[in-house]
mmCIF file of C-alpha atoms in Angstrom:
data_model
loop_
_atom_site.group_PDB
_atom_site.id
_atom_site.type_symbol
_atom_site.label_atom_id
_atom_site.label_comp_id
_atom_site.label_asym_id
_atom_site.label_seq_id
_atom_site.Cartn_x
_atom_site.Cartn_y
_atom_site.Cartn_z
ATOM 1 C CA UNK B 31 -0.252 -0.303 0.033
ATOM 2 C CA UNK B 32 0.991 3.686 -0.434
ATOM 3 C CA UNK B 33 2.794 6.025 2.197
ATOM 4 C CA UNK B 34 1.240 8.349 1.212
ATOM 5 C CA UNK B 35 -1.872 9.758 3.259
ATOM 6 C CA UNK B 36 -3.894 11.166 0.634
ATOM 7 C CA UNK B 37 -3.671 7.116 -1.356
ATOM 8 C CA UNK B 38 -4.068 5.738 1.145
ATOM 9 C CA UNK B 39 -6.805 7.701 2.962
ATOM 10 C CA UNK B 40 -9.449 7.897 0.181
ATOM 11 C CA UNK B 41 -7.929 4.795 -0.297
ATOM 12 C CA UNK B 42 -10.065 3.165 2.934
ATOM 13 C CA UNK B 43 -13.337 5.809 1.666
ATOM 14 C CA UNK B 44 -13.538 4.006 -1.294
ATOM 15 C CA UNK B 45 -13.692 0.662 0.783
ATOM 16 C CA UNK B 46 -15.833 1.960 3.571
ATOM 17 C CA UNK B 47 -18.006 3.659 1.098
ATOM 18 C CA UNK B 48 -18.117 -0.414 -0.737
ATOM 19 C CA UNK B 49 -18.950 -1.723 3.011
ATOM 20 C CA UNK B 50 -15.564 -3.821 2.280
ATOM 21 C CA UNK B 51 -14.642 -2.344 6.481
ATOM 22 C CA UNK B 52 -11.983 -4.657 7.024
ATOM 23 C CA UNK B 53 -10.016 -3.873 3.515
ATOM 24 C CA UNK B 54 -11.267 -0.197 4.785
ATOM 25 C CA UNK B 55 -9.710 -0.482 8.553
ATOM 26 C CA UNK B 56 -6.776 -1.226 7.144
ATOM 27 C CA UNK B 57 -6.436 1.807 4.751
ATOM 28 C CA UNK B 58 -6.859 4.796 7.542
ATOM 29 C CA UNK B 59 -4.321 2.066 9.582
ATOM 30 C CA UNK B 60 -2.043 2.898 6.873
ATOM 31 C CA UNK B 61 -3.169 6.599 6.223
ATOM 32 C CA UNK B 62 -2.875 6.981 10.464
ATOM 33 C CA UNK B 63 1.142 5.739 9.756
ATOM 34 C CA UNK B 64 2.183 7.838 7.598
ATOM 35 C CA UNK B 65 0.717 10.635 8.672
ATOM 36 C CA UNK B 66 2.265 10.679 12.046
ATOM 37 C CA UNK B 67 5.281 9.849 10.208
ATOM 38 C CA UNK B 68 4.823 13.190 8.639
ATOM 39 C CA UNK B 69 4.432 15.153 11.596
ATOM 40 C CA UNK B 70 7.572 17.168 11.538
ATOM 41 C CA UNK B 71 7.016 18.366 7.899
ATOM 42 C CA UNK B 72 3.382 19.783 9.476
ATOM 43 C CA UNK B 73 2.820 23.607 9.454
ATOM 44 C CA UNK B 74 -0.788 23.345 10.232
ATOM 45 C CA UNK B 75 -1.412 21.884 13.376
ATOM 46 C CA UNK B 76 -5.398 22.666 13.461
ATOM 47 C CA UNK B 77 -5.546 20.979 10.106
ATOM 48 C CA UNK B 78 -3.463 17.783 10.736
ATOM 49 C CA UNK B 79 -5.036 17.769 13.783
ATOM 50 C CA UNK B 80 -8.578 17.701 11.985
ATOM 51 C CA UNK B 81 -6.688 15.209 9.361
ATOM 52 C CA UNK B 82 -5.740 12.900 12.032
ATOM 53 C CA UNK B 83 -8.969 13.157 14.303
ATOM 54 C CA UNK B 84 -11.208 12.404 10.468
ATOM 55 C CA UNK B 85 -8.993 8.871 9.928
ATOM 56 C CA UNK B 86 -8.897 7.738 13.636
ATOM 57 C CA UNK B 87 -12.706 7.983 13.885
ATOM 58 C CA UNK B 88 -13.535 6.503 10.231
ATOM 59 C CA UNK B 89 -10.951 3.344 11.483
ATOM 60 C CA UNK B 90 -13.716 3.221 14.714
ATOM 61 C CA UNK B 91 -16.896 3.456 12.338
ATOM 62 C CA UNK B 92 -15.456 1.035 10.986
ATOM 63 C CA UNK B 93 -15.634 -1.538 13.773
ATOM 64 C CA UNK B 94 -18.445 0.132 15.215
ATOM 65 C CA UNK B 95 -20.539 -1.051 11.690
ATOM 66 C CA UNK B 96 -18.722 -4.402 11.729
ATOM 67 C CA UNK B 97 -19.695 -4.758 15.131
ATOM 68 C CA UNK B 98 -23.538 -4.046 14.496
ATOM 69 C CA UNK B 99 -23.722 -5.947 11.426
ATOM 70 C CA UNK B 100 -26.380 -8.932 11.578
ATOM 71 C CA UNK B 101 -25.104 -12.267 11.820
ATOM 72 C CA UNK B 102 -21.709 -10.773 13.125
ATOM 73 C CA UNK B 103 -19.892 -12.679 16.227
ATOM 74 C CA UNK B 104 -17.884 -10.141 17.732
ATOM 75 C CA UNK B 105 -14.381 -10.718 18.016
ATOM 76 C CA UNK B 106 -12.050 -8.985 20.359
ATOM 77 C CA UNK B 107 -11.777 -5.783 17.671
ATOM 78 C CA UNK B 108 -15.269 -6.063 18.042
ATOM 79 C CA UNK B 109 -15.426 -4.473 21.681
ATOM 80 C CA UNK B 110 -17.148 -1.920 21.954
ATOM 81 C CA UNK B 111 -15.003 0.013 24.949
ATOM 82 C CA UNK B 112 -12.277 0.122 23.021
ATOM 83 C CA UNK B 113 -14.713 1.430 20.032
ATOM 84 C CA UNK B 114 -15.667 3.762 22.312
ATOM 85 C CA UNK B 115 -11.814 5.028 23.044
ATOM 86 C CA UNK B 116 -11.211 5.362 19.835
ATOM 87 C CA UNK B 117 -13.569 7.635 19.395
ATOM 88 C CA UNK B 118 -12.842 9.534 22.380
ATOM 89 C CA UNK B 119 -9.183 9.836 21.457
ATOM 90 C CA UNK B 120 -10.627 11.434 18.381
ATOM 91 C CA UNK B 121 -12.514 13.613 20.195
ATOM 92 C CA UNK B 122 -9.624 14.518 22.258
ATOM 93 C CA UNK B 123 -7.253 15.122 18.786
ATOM 94 C CA UNK B 124 -10.578 17.934 17.311
ATOM 95 C CA UNK B 125 -13.068 18.248 19.557
ATOM 96 C CA UNK B 126 -14.586 20.618 16.746
ATOM 97 C CA UNK B 127 -16.388 17.531 14.407
ATOM 98 C CA UNK B 128 -19.862 16.588 14.898
ATOM 99 C CA UNK B 129 -19.578 13.059 12.903
ATOM 100 C CA UNK B 130 -17.055 12.411 15.606
ATOM 101 C CA UNK B 131 -20.145 12.919 18.654
ATOM 102 C CA UNK B 132 -22.787 11.269 16.797
ATOM 103 C CA UNK B 133 -21.289 8.460 15.917
ATOM 104 C CA UNK B 134 -19.884 8.041 19.745
ATOM 105 C CA UNK B 135 -24.097 8.266 20.408
ATOM 106 C CA UNK B 136 -24.528 6.177 17.845
ATOM 107 C CA UNK B 137 -22.088 3.087 18.988
ATOM 108 C CA UNK B 138 -24.143 3.244 22.521
ATOM 109 C CA UNK B 139 -27.526 3.361 20.842
ATOM 110 C CA UNK B 140 -25.881 0.511 19.738
ATOM 111 C CA UNK B 141 -25.591 -0.570 23.126
ATOM 112 C CA UNK B 142 -28.776 0.374 24.504
ATOM 113 C CA UNK B 143 -27.265 2.539 26.499
ATOM 114 C CA UNK B 144 -29.863 5.214 25.624
ATOM 115 C CA UNK B 145 -29.280 7.815 28.335
ATOM 116 C CA UNK B 146 -25.460 8.133 27.362
ATOM 117 C CA UNK B 147 -26.047 8.408 23.858
ATOM 118 C CA UNK B 148 -28.598 11.851 25.335
ATOM 119 C CA UNK B 149 -26.033 13.079 26.518
ATOM 120 C CA UNK B 150 -24.228 13.258 23.870
ATOM 121 C CA UNK B 151 -26.199 13.958 21.195
ATOM 122 C CA UNK B 152 -28.084 16.823 22.569
ATOM 123 C CA UNK B 153 -25.685 18.916 22.820
ATOM 124 C CA UNK B 154 -24.399 18.822 19.706
ATOM 125 C CA UNK B 155 -27.392 19.051 18.356
ATOM 126 C CA UNK B 156 -27.544 23.135 17.113
ATOM 127 C CA UNK B 157 -24.444 22.081 15.081
ATOM 128 C CA UNK B 158 -25.410 18.956 13.470
ATOM 129 C CA UNK B 159 -28.422 18.105 11.771
ATOM 130 C CA UNK B 160 -28.325 14.818 11.418
ATOM 131 C CA UNK B 161 -27.839 14.192 14.632
ATOM 132 C CA UNK B 162 -31.758 15.485 14.656
ATOM 133 C CA UNK B 163 -32.533 12.179 13.606
ATOM 134 C CA UNK B 164 -30.939 9.945 15.842
ATOM 135 C CA UNK B 165 -32.845 12.377 18.280
ATOM 136 C CA UNK B 166 -35.711 11.015 16.928
ATOM 137 C CA UNK B 167 -34.948 7.482 17.260
ATOM 138 C CA UNK B 168 -33.866 8.062 20.764
ATOM 139 C CA UNK B 169 -36.777 9.493 22.282
ATOM 140 C CA UNK B 170 -38.995 6.743 20.249
ATOM 141 C CA UNK B 171 -37.352 4.351 21.932
ATOM 142 C CA UNK B 172 -37.143 5.307 25.751
ATOM 143 C CA UNK B 173 -39.412 4.880 27.407
#
């Protein structure tokens, strides 16, 4: 696989969009390695952080989708606590990407932890319209 961050990242997106999450995770992992290897050359620290957070989040999102796929037998790689830690790591790098918070809320919902999902999703409601659908689903699910 390539040593270029952008090539590996876009390859990961291609696999992600075609729902080949195993290959997408490999590509995102490689993209992250490439990005971190080039850290000393980074001029715009904020942009670098956004790219790193996005890549970590997409890797975690692949794990989440594999975990919640029908007929999937969870493995150690699909440990919800590990997936949550990846999302948390991404928010520590860049906490201004609402899709990362949205996916963290979806992880909680997939584990039937609806109160936790509500606590994550409601603060970003005003900044991220996709959350509206998830909040609605959450309210329908809660007693």
